[in-house]
mmCIF file of C-alpha atoms in Angstrom:
data_model
loop_
_atom_site.group_PDB
_atom_site.id
_atom_site.type_symbol
_atom_site.label_atom_id
_atom_site.label_comp_id
_atom_site.label_asym_id
_atom_site.label_seq_id
_atom_site.Cartn_x
_atom_site.Cartn_y
_atom_site.Cartn_z
ATOM 1 C CA MET Y 1 -101.371 -82.928 -5.441
ATOM 2 C CA ASN Y 2 -97.881 -82.081 -5.162
ATOM 3 C CA LYS Y 3 -96.749 -78.051 -6.308
ATOM 4 C CA TRP Y 4 -94.536 -80.041 -9.052
ATOM 5 C CA LEU Y 5 -97.204 -81.898 -10.572
ATOM 6 C CA ILE Y 6 -99.405 -78.739 -10.783
ATOM 7 C CA LEU Y 7 -96.362 -76.599 -12.517
ATOM 8 C CA PRO Y 8 -96.982 -77.892 -16.186
ATOM 9 C CA SER Y 9 -100.538 -77.319 -15.785
ATOM 10 C CA LYS Y 10 -99.044 -73.533 -15.344
ATOM 11 C CA ILE Y 11 -97.406 -73.083 -18.796
ATOM 12 C CA SER Y 12 -98.944 -71.242 -21.554
ATOM 13 C CA VAL Y 13 -98.231 -69.445 -25.266
ATOM 14 C CA HIS Y 14 -99.510 -66.250 -25.815
ATOM 15 C CA PRO Y 15 -101.577 -66.121 -29.314
ATOM 16 C CA LEU Y 16 -99.377 -62.967 -30.257
ATOM 17 C CA TYR Y 17 -96.518 -65.826 -29.738
ATOM 18 C CA LEU Y 18 -97.983 -68.657 -32.113
ATOM 19 C CA LEU Y 19 -99.117 -65.762 -34.840
ATOM 20 C CA ILE Y 20 -95.129 -64.894 -35.044
ATOM 21 C CA ALA Y 21 -94.339 -68.553 -34.577
ATOM 22 C CA CYS Y 22 -96.289 -69.437 -37.522
ATOM 23 C CA ILE Y 23 -95.163 -66.654 -39.844
ATOM 24 C CA GLY Y 24 -91.563 -67.693 -39.268
ATOM 25 C CA ILE Y 25 -91.900 -70.942 -40.212
ATOM 26 C CA LEU Y 26 -93.893 -70.333 -43.590
ATOM 27 C CA THR Y 27 -91.316 -67.143 -43.863
ATOM 28 C CA ALA Y 28 -88.004 -70.889 -43.541
ATOM 29 C CA ASN Y 29 -87.090 -69.448 -39.840
ATOM 30 C CA PHE Y 30 -88.078 -72.582 -38.508
ATOM 31 C CA TRP Y 31 -84.604 -73.464 -36.635
ATOM 32 C CA SER Y 32 -84.799 -69.338 -35.527
ATOM 33 C CA VAL Y 33 -88.488 -70.218 -33.688
ATOM 34 C CA LEU Y 34 -87.990 -73.609 -32.183
ATOM 35 C CA PHE Y 35 -84.427 -73.119 -30.889
ATOM 36 C CA VAL Y 36 -86.218 -69.043 -29.314
ATOM 37 C CA THR Y 37 -88.817 -71.121 -27.678
ATOM 38 C CA ILE Y 38 -86.437 -73.113 -26.170
ATOM 39 C CA ILE Y 39 -84.643 -70.986 -24.433
ATOM 40 C CA ILE Y 40 -87.656 -68.887 -23.763
ATOM 41 C CA PHE Y 41 -88.770 -71.591 -22.352
ATOM 42 C CA PHE Y 42 -86.018 -72.992 -20.325
ATOM 43 C CA HIS Y 43 -85.532 -69.773 -19.193
ATOM 44 C CA GLU Y 44 -89.089 -69.419 -17.417
ATOM 45 C CA LEU Y 45 -88.875 -72.739 -16.248
ATOM 46 C CA GLY Y 46 -85.827 -71.187 -13.806
ATOM 47 C CA HIS Y 47 -87.971 -68.982 -12.502
ATOM 48 C CA ALA Y 48 -91.352 -71.772 -12.051
ATOM 49 C CA ILE Y 49 -88.622 -73.959 -10.269
ATOM 50 C CA ALA Y 50 -87.539 -71.400 -7.989
ATOM 51 C CA ALA Y 51 -90.101 -69.842 -6.918
ATOM 52 C CA THR Y 52 -91.845 -73.058 -6.854
ATOM 53 C CA PHE Y 53 -89.390 -74.647 -4.119
ATOM 54 C CA PHE Y 54 -89.767 -71.710 -1.493
ATOM 55 C CA ASP Y 55 -93.167 -72.926 -2.068
ATOM 56 C CA TRP Y 56 -94.153 -68.846 -3.761
ATOM 57 C CA ARG Y 57 -97.659 -69.155 -5.239
ATOM 58 C CA ILE Y 58 -97.835 -69.124 -9.164
ATOM 59 C CA ASN Y 59 -100.369 -67.535 -11.652
ATOM 60 C CA LYS Y 60 -99.205 -68.922 -14.770
ATOM 61 C CA ILE Y 61 -96.041 -69.134 -16.630
ATOM 62 C CA THR Y 62 -96.642 -67.278 -20.790
ATOM 63 C CA LEU Y 63 -94.890 -67.564 -23.409
ATOM 64 C CA LEU Y 64 -94.806 -64.614 -25.225
ATOM 65 C CA PRO Y 65 -93.307 -63.301 -28.877
ATOM 66 C CA PHE Y 66 -90.237 -61.985 -26.883
ATOM 67 C CA GLY Y 67 -89.588 -63.143 -24.084
ATOM 68 C CA GLY Y 68 -91.702 -64.878 -21.336
ATOM 69 C CA VAL Y 69 -93.378 -64.100 -18.186
ATOM 70 C CA VAL Y 70 -93.491 -66.453 -14.881
ATOM 71 C CA ASP Y 71 -97.561 -64.073 -12.796
ATOM 72 C CA LEU Y 72 -96.260 -64.445 -8.969
ATOM 73 C CA ASP Y 73 -99.499 -64.331 -6.572
ATOM 74 C CA GLU Y 74 -96.132 -62.571 -4.105
ATOM 75 C CA HIS Y 75 -95.884 -59.018 -3.289
ATOM 76 C CA GLY Y 76 -92.923 -57.871 -1.823
ATOM 77 C CA ASN Y 77 -92.383 -59.366 1.654
ATOM 78 C CA ARG Y 78 -90.730 -62.059 -0.153
ATOM 79 C CA PRO Y 79 -86.789 -62.816 1.990
ATOM 80 C CA THR Y 80 -84.763 -60.927 -0.714
ATOM 81 C CA TYR Y 81 -82.516 -64.344 -0.993
ATOM 82 C CA GLU Y 82 -85.417 -66.004 -2.222
ATOM 83 C CA GLU Y 83 -86.384 -63.285 -4.561
ATOM 84 C CA PHE Y 84 -82.445 -63.179 -5.876
ATOM 85 C CA ILE Y 85 -82.755 -67.000 -6.690
ATOM 86 C CA VAL Y 86 -85.303 -66.930 -8.418
ATOM 87 C CA THR Y 87 -84.907 -63.636 -10.204
ATOM 88 C CA ILE Y 88 -81.163 -65.317 -10.937
ATOM 89 C CA SER Y 89 -82.279 -68.667 -11.768
ATOM 90 C CA GLY Y 90 -83.675 -67.735 -15.228
ATOM 91 C CA PRO Y 91 -80.474 -66.554 -16.491
ATOM 92 C CA ILE Y 92 -78.558 -69.513 -14.879
ATOM 93 C CA GLN Y 93 -81.065 -72.021 -18.084
ATOM 94 C CA HIS Y 94 -78.628 -69.632 -20.665
ATOM 95 C CA LEU Y 95 -75.205 -71.386 -18.861
ATOM 96 C CA THR Y 96 -77.036 -75.260 -19.159
ATOM 97 C CA LEU Y 97 -78.383 -74.748 -22.903
ATOM 98 C CA PHE Y 98 -75.050 -73.675 -23.852
ATOM 99 C CA ILE Y 99 -73.310 -76.722 -21.838
ATOM 100 C CA ILE Y 100 -76.179 -78.769 -23.581
ATOM 101 C CA ALA Y 101 -75.557 -77.270 -26.804
ATOM 102 C CA LYS Y 102 -71.536 -77.443 -26.767
ATOM 103 C CA PHE Y 103 -72.250 -80.789 -25.522
ATOM 104 C CA LEU Y 104 -74.348 -82.149 -28.953
ATOM 105 C CA PHE Y 105 -72.163 -80.774 -31.487
ATOM 106 C CA GLN Y 106 -68.972 -81.939 -29.837
ATOM 107 C CA LEU Y 107 -71.161 -84.748 -30.836
ATOM 108 C CA ASN Y 108 -71.762 -84.054 -34.485
ATOM 109 C CA PHE Y 109 -75.497 -84.229 -32.934
ATOM 110 C CA MET Y 110 -75.845 -80.444 -34.153
ATOM 111 C CA PRO Y 111 -74.158 -78.781 -37.277
ATOM 112 C CA GLU Y 112 -71.461 -76.381 -36.573
ATOM 113 C CA ASN Y 113 -74.604 -73.592 -38.788
ATOM 114 C CA LEU Y 114 -77.304 -75.095 -36.040
ATOM 115 C CA TYR Y 115 -75.405 -74.316 -32.764
ATOM 116 C CA SER Y 116 -73.622 -70.787 -34.458
ATOM 117 C CA LEU Y 117 -77.359 -69.750 -34.494
ATOM 118 C CA PHE Y 118 -78.432 -71.191 -30.649
ATOM 119 C CA ILE Y 119 -75.904 -69.730 -29.412
ATOM 120 C CA SER Y 120 -76.369 -66.338 -30.669
ATOM 121 C CA PHE Y 121 -80.537 -66.341 -29.591
ATOM 122 C CA ASN Y 122 -79.073 -67.767 -26.249
ATOM 123 C CA VAL Y 123 -76.661 -64.746 -25.517
ATOM 124 C CA SER Y 124 -79.175 -61.952 -27.014
ATOM 125 C CA ILE Y 125 -81.929 -63.297 -25.158
ATOM 126 C CA LEU Y 126 -79.607 -63.370 -22.177
ATOM 127 C CA PHE Y 127 -78.583 -60.149 -22.265
ATOM 128 C CA PHE Y 128 -81.219 -58.606 -23.085
ATOM 129 C CA ASN Y 129 -82.751 -60.139 -19.404
ATOM 130 C CA LEU Y 130 -79.773 -58.706 -17.914
ATOM 131 C CA LEU Y 131 -80.616 -55.568 -19.130
ATOM 132 C CA PRO Y 132 -80.959 -52.927 -16.266
ATOM 133 C CA ILE Y 133 -84.501 -52.550 -17.111
ATOM 134 C CA TRP Y 134 -87.835 -53.212 -15.280
ATOM 135 C CA PRO Y 135 -89.879 -56.046 -15.386
ATOM 136 C CA LEU Y 136 -86.732 -57.328 -16.834
ATOM 137 C CA ASP Y 137 -84.384 -59.453 -14.659
ATOM 138 C CA GLY Y 138 -81.869 -56.344 -14.508
ATOM 139 C CA GLY Y 139 -84.886 -54.360 -13.445
ATOM 140 C CA LYS Y 140 -85.324 -56.785 -10.562
ATOM 141 C CA LEU Y 141 -82.248 -56.703 -9.476
ATOM 142 C CA ILE Y 142 -81.922 -53.580 -9.161
ATOM 143 C CA TYR Y 143 -85.338 -52.892 -7.014
ATOM 144 C CA GLN Y 144 -83.704 -56.251 -5.070
ATOM 145 C CA LEU Y 145 -80.766 -53.946 -4.062
ATOM 146 C CA PHE Y 146 -82.887 -51.021 -3.543
ATOM 147 C CA SER Y 147 -85.016 -52.829 -1.456
ATOM 148 C CA VAL Y 148 -82.448 -53.765 1.298
ATOM 149 C CA ILE Y 149 -81.246 -49.832 1.459
ATOM 150 C CA PHE Y 150 -84.378 -47.781 1.014
ATOM 151 C CA PRO Y 151 -88.142 -48.948 2.566
ATOM 152 C CA PHE Y 152 -91.124 -50.658 -0.036
ATOM 153 C CA VAL Y 153 -91.533 -47.804 -2.009
ATOM 154 C CA LYS Y 154 -88.626 -45.906 -2.519
ATOM 155 C CA ALA Y 155 -87.064 -48.637 -3.712
ATOM 156 C CA HIS Y 156 -89.913 -49.424 -6.087
ATOM 157 C CA GLN Y 157 -90.134 -45.744 -7.462
ATOM 158 C CA TYR Y 158 -86.649 -45.843 -7.736
ATOM 159 C CA SER Y 159 -86.136 -49.158 -9.310
ATOM 160 C CA LEU Y 160 -88.648 -47.822 -12.318
ATOM 161 C CA TYR Y 161 -86.473 -44.298 -11.818
ATOM 162 C CA SER Y 162 -83.308 -45.762 -13.346
ATOM 163 C CA SER Y 163 -85.435 -48.283 -15.464
ATOM 164 C CA PHE Y 164 -86.361 -45.462 -17.357
ATOM 165 C CA ILE Y 165 -82.951 -43.487 -17.608
ATOM 166 C CA PHE Y 166 -81.704 -47.097 -18.864
ATOM 167 C CA LEU Y 167 -85.087 -47.495 -21.285
ATOM 168 C CA VAL Y 168 -84.259 -43.692 -22.558
ATOM 169 C CA LEU Y 169 -79.779 -44.358 -22.501
ATOM 170 C CA SER Y 170 -80.729 -47.746 -24.811
ATOM 171 C CA SER Y 171 -83.270 -46.256 -26.573
ATOM 172 C CA ILE Y 172 -80.299 -44.042 -27.867
ATOM 173 C CA ILE Y 173 -77.790 -46.246 -28.008
ATOM 174 C CA THR Y 174 -80.095 -48.030 -30.908
ATOM 175 C CA LEU Y 175 -80.931 -45.033 -32.820
ATOM 176 C CA LEU Y 176 -77.091 -44.653 -33.120
ATOM 177 C CA ILE Y 177 -75.860 -47.955 -33.751
ATOM 178 C CA GLN Y 178 -78.985 -50.061 -35.371
ATOM 179 C CA PRO Y 179 -81.644 -47.711 -35.775
ATOM 180 C CA THR Y 180 -83.453 -50.071 -38.353
ATOM 181 C CA ASN Y 181 -83.562 -52.800 -36.325
ATOM 182 C CA ILE Y 182 -86.809 -53.185 -36.308
ATOM 183 C CA THR Y 183 -86.917 -56.198 -33.581
ATOM 184 C CA ILE Y 184 -84.504 -54.176 -30.997
ATOM 185 C CA TRP Y 185 -87.110 -51.246 -31.138
ATOM 186 C CA VAL Y 186 -90.039 -53.739 -30.538
ATOM 187 C CA CYS Y 187 -88.623 -54.662 -27.748
ATOM 188 C CA LEU Y 188 -87.674 -51.801 -26.590
ATOM 189 C CA LEU Y 189 -91.678 -50.826 -26.961
ATOM 190 C CA PHE Y 190 -92.703 -53.186 -25.174
ATOM 191 C CA LEU Y 191 -89.971 -52.683 -22.418
ATOM 192 C CA MET Y 192 -91.738 -49.142 -22.474
ATOM 193 C CA VAL Y 193 -95.258 -50.441 -22.280
ATOM 194 C CA SER Y 194 -94.691 -52.874 -19.010
ATOM 195 C CA LEU Y 195 -92.791 -49.613 -17.735
ATOM 196 C CA TRP Y 196 -95.451 -47.147 -17.457
ATOM 197 C CA GLY Y 197 -98.210 -49.931 -16.383
ATOM 198 C CA GLU Y 198 -96.225 -50.640 -14.325
ATOM 199 C CA TRP Y 199 -96.123 -46.790 -12.912
ATOM 200 C CA LYS Y 200 -99.680 -45.821 -13.423
ATOM 201 C CA ASN Y 201 -100.061 -49.159 -11.146
ATOM 202 C CA ARG Y 202 -97.225 -48.434 -7.530
ATOM 203 C CA HIS Y 203 -100.140 -47.115 -5.562
ATOM 204 C CA PHE Y 204 -101.816 -50.693 -6.071
ATOM 205 C CA VAL Y 205 -98.768 -52.224 -5.531
ATOM 206 C CA VAL Y 206 -98.276 -50.867 -2.578
ATOM 207 C CA ILE Y 207 -101.513 -51.659 -1.327
ATOM 208 C CA ARG Y 208 -100.807 -55.090 -2.213
ATOM 209 C CA PHE Y 209 -98.060 -55.149 -0.711
ATOM 210 C CA LEU Y 210 -99.641 -53.400 3.006
ATOM 211 C CA MET Y 211 -101.962 -56.340 2.470
ATOM 212 C CA GLU Y 212 -100.043 -59.093 2.269
ATOM 213 C CA ARG Y 213 -98.179 -57.911 5.219
ATOM 214 C CA PHE Y 214 -101.755 -57.709 7.170
ATOM 215 C CA TYR Y 215 -103.539 -60.495 5.641
ATOM 216 C CA GLY Y 216 -100.784 -63.438 4.682
ATOM 217 C CA ASN Y 217 -98.230 -65.352 6.396
ATOM 218 C CA LYS Y 218 -95.876 -63.371 8.507
ATOM 219 C CA GLN Y 219 -93.459 -65.785 9.358
ATOM 220 C CA TYR Y 220 -90.982 -64.282 7.168
ATOM 221 C CA ILE Y 221 -91.309 -60.974 8.520
ATOM 222 C CA GLN Y 222 -88.455 -61.514 11.677
ATOM 223 C CA LYS Y 223 -86.956 -58.354 12.586
ATOM 224 C CA ILE Y 224 -88.384 -55.545 14.531
ATOM 225 C CA LYS Y 225 -88.010 -51.923 14.225
ATOM 226 C CA SER Y 226 -89.094 -48.748 16.613
ATOM 227 C CA ILE Y 227 -89.152 -45.407 13.918
ATOM 228 C CA SER Y 228 -90.102 -42.127 15.614
ATOM 229 C CA LEU Y 229 -92.306 -40.017 13.702
ATOM 230 C CA THR Y 230 -94.474 -37.143 15.437
ATOM 231 C CA LYS Y 231 -98.281 -36.810 16.617
ATOM 232 C CA GLU Y 232 -99.269 -35.352 12.510
ATOM 233 C CA THR Y 233 -98.268 -37.309 10.714
ATOM 234 C CA LYS Y 234 -101.258 -39.276 8.862
ATOM 235 C CA LEU Y 235 -102.040 -43.010 8.727
ATOM 236 C CA PHE Y 236 -100.891 -43.317 5.193
ATOM 237 C CA GLN Y 237 -98.069 -41.309 5.519
ATOM 238 C CA VAL Y 238 -96.584 -44.144 8.101
ATOM 239 C CA PHE Y 239 -96.104 -46.954 5.696
ATOM 240 C CA SER Y 240 -93.770 -44.934 3.691
ATOM 241 C CA ASN Y 241 -91.402 -46.410 5.916
ATOM 242 C CA PHE Y 242 -91.829 -50.241 6.231
ATOM 243 C CA GLN Y 243 -89.171 -51.774 4.424
ATOM 244 C CA LYS Y 244 -89.315 -55.003 3.283
ATOM 245 C CA GLY Y 245 -88.372 -57.807 6.103
ATOM 246 C CA TYR Y 246 -89.091 -55.295 9.217
ATOM 247 C CA LYS Y 247 -91.504 -55.409 11.891
ATOM 248 C CA TYR Y 248 -92.479 -51.855 12.715
ATOM 249 C CA ASN Y 249 -93.618 -50.252 16.777
ATOM 250 C CA VAL Y 250 -94.456 -46.636 15.394
ATOM 251 C CA VAL Y 251 -93.320 -44.291 18.480
ATOM 252 C CA PHE Y 252 -94.391 -40.499 19.202
ATOM 253 C CA SER Y 253 -94.909 -38.530 21.966
ATOM 254 C CA LEU Y 254 -97.790 -36.603 22.314
ATOM 255 C CA ASP Y 255 -96.156 -33.818 24.972
ATOM 256 C CA ARG Y 256 -93.355 -33.378 26.573
ATOM 257 C CA LYS Y 257 -93.590 -35.618 29.039
ATOM 258 C CA THR Y 258 -95.655 -38.706 27.181
ATOM 259 C CA GLN Y 259 -95.475 -40.728 24.102
ATOM 260 C CA GLN Y 260 -97.784 -43.686 22.839
ATOM 261 C CA MET Y 261 -96.603 -46.569 20.318
ATOM 262 C CA LEU Y 262 -99.001 -48.248 18.257
ATOM 263 C CA ASP Y 263 -97.685 -51.718 16.947
ATOM 264 C CA GLU Y 264 -98.285 -52.507 12.577
ATOM 265 C CA ASN Y 265 -101.063 -54.409 13.545
ATOM 266 C CA GLU Y 266 -102.761 -51.831 14.796
ATOM 267 C CA LEU Y 267 -102.124 -49.576 11.940
ATOM 268 C CA LEU Y 268 -102.525 -52.009 9.871
ATOM 269 C CA HIS Y 269 -106.338 -52.406 11.384
ATOM 270 C CA ALA Y 270 -106.510 -48.907 11.197
ATOM 271 C CA TYR Y 271 -105.820 -48.496 7.807
ATOM 272 C CA PHE Y 272 -108.190 -51.986 5.984
ATOM 273 C CA THR Y 273 -110.682 -52.387 8.357
ATOM 274 C CA GLU Y 274 -111.594 -48.955 10.010
ATOM 275 C CA LYS Y 275 -110.208 -47.206 6.945
ATOM 276 C CA LYS Y 276 -108.501 -44.117 8.286
ATOM 277 C CA ALA Y 277 -106.127 -43.540 6.682
ATOM 278 C CA THR Y 278 -106.362 -39.962 6.616
ATOM 279 C CA HIS Y 279 -106.052 -39.999 10.434
ATOM 280 C CA SER Y 280 -103.458 -38.350 12.281
ATOM 281 C CA LEU Y 281 -101.262 -40.782 14.904
ATOM 282 C CA GLU Y 282 -102.521 -38.716 17.300
ATOM 283 C CA GLU Y 283 -106.766 -39.290 15.615
ATOM 284 C CA LEU Y 284 -105.226 -43.271 15.922
ATOM 285 C CA ILE Y 285 -105.340 -42.727 20.047
ATOM 286 C CA GLY Y 286 -108.239 -40.992 20.755
#
């Protein structure tokens, strides 16, 4: 089946979102609910369209009470430029929505009060998503920047560290400026829970990254890099040097005259198939 025809079937609405939407409608906030739904839907659709264009595997697209999420079955080995385009394709939709709203307002199809309300929500949701906090788009952009500079493990951890710092700063600013704004505090709580969940699962994230390199499509890894380590280095420690976009050869010395080399496939085979995670490089060739 055509990948574009499958896309609508991936869309779902979280039950909590339906509950909050119903409450909003019953409390005479119909336009607010409608506008937020439209903005979130188009934002996530932007991500999904870009991901589909690059043949990324999409599990589902879920609309949440304070945003949305595109659940992707990709684990850090896609090219950085693809990740960047998929990430910014959500925020770009806010510009598209602004142009459409402006056009409707100028044609008198949208009254000024509704136009102002829509623009307010559109800008607020855009800036919220650009906060450099995981799992928001801003946090993912920070991760992508780190992944160009650092190995995968460090890039992921540093992005979580920076997200935590910005989350604390955002909480302090909210406490000083908008201490009674329940909506902001709920959003910050959501970010805190999401960030904590990502931190708890950081080791699993690394395993998925390695599994994708071993079992997945390797066409995106085209550059080869050699790294020199000691013969005592444990296998699980070797992978902390792996950076996305590179295929690795590991070189180590057994003595002053003898050098050995293991390529990435051999190392991953030893890790996943032979279960030798705690073996040293010397033991792997013994």
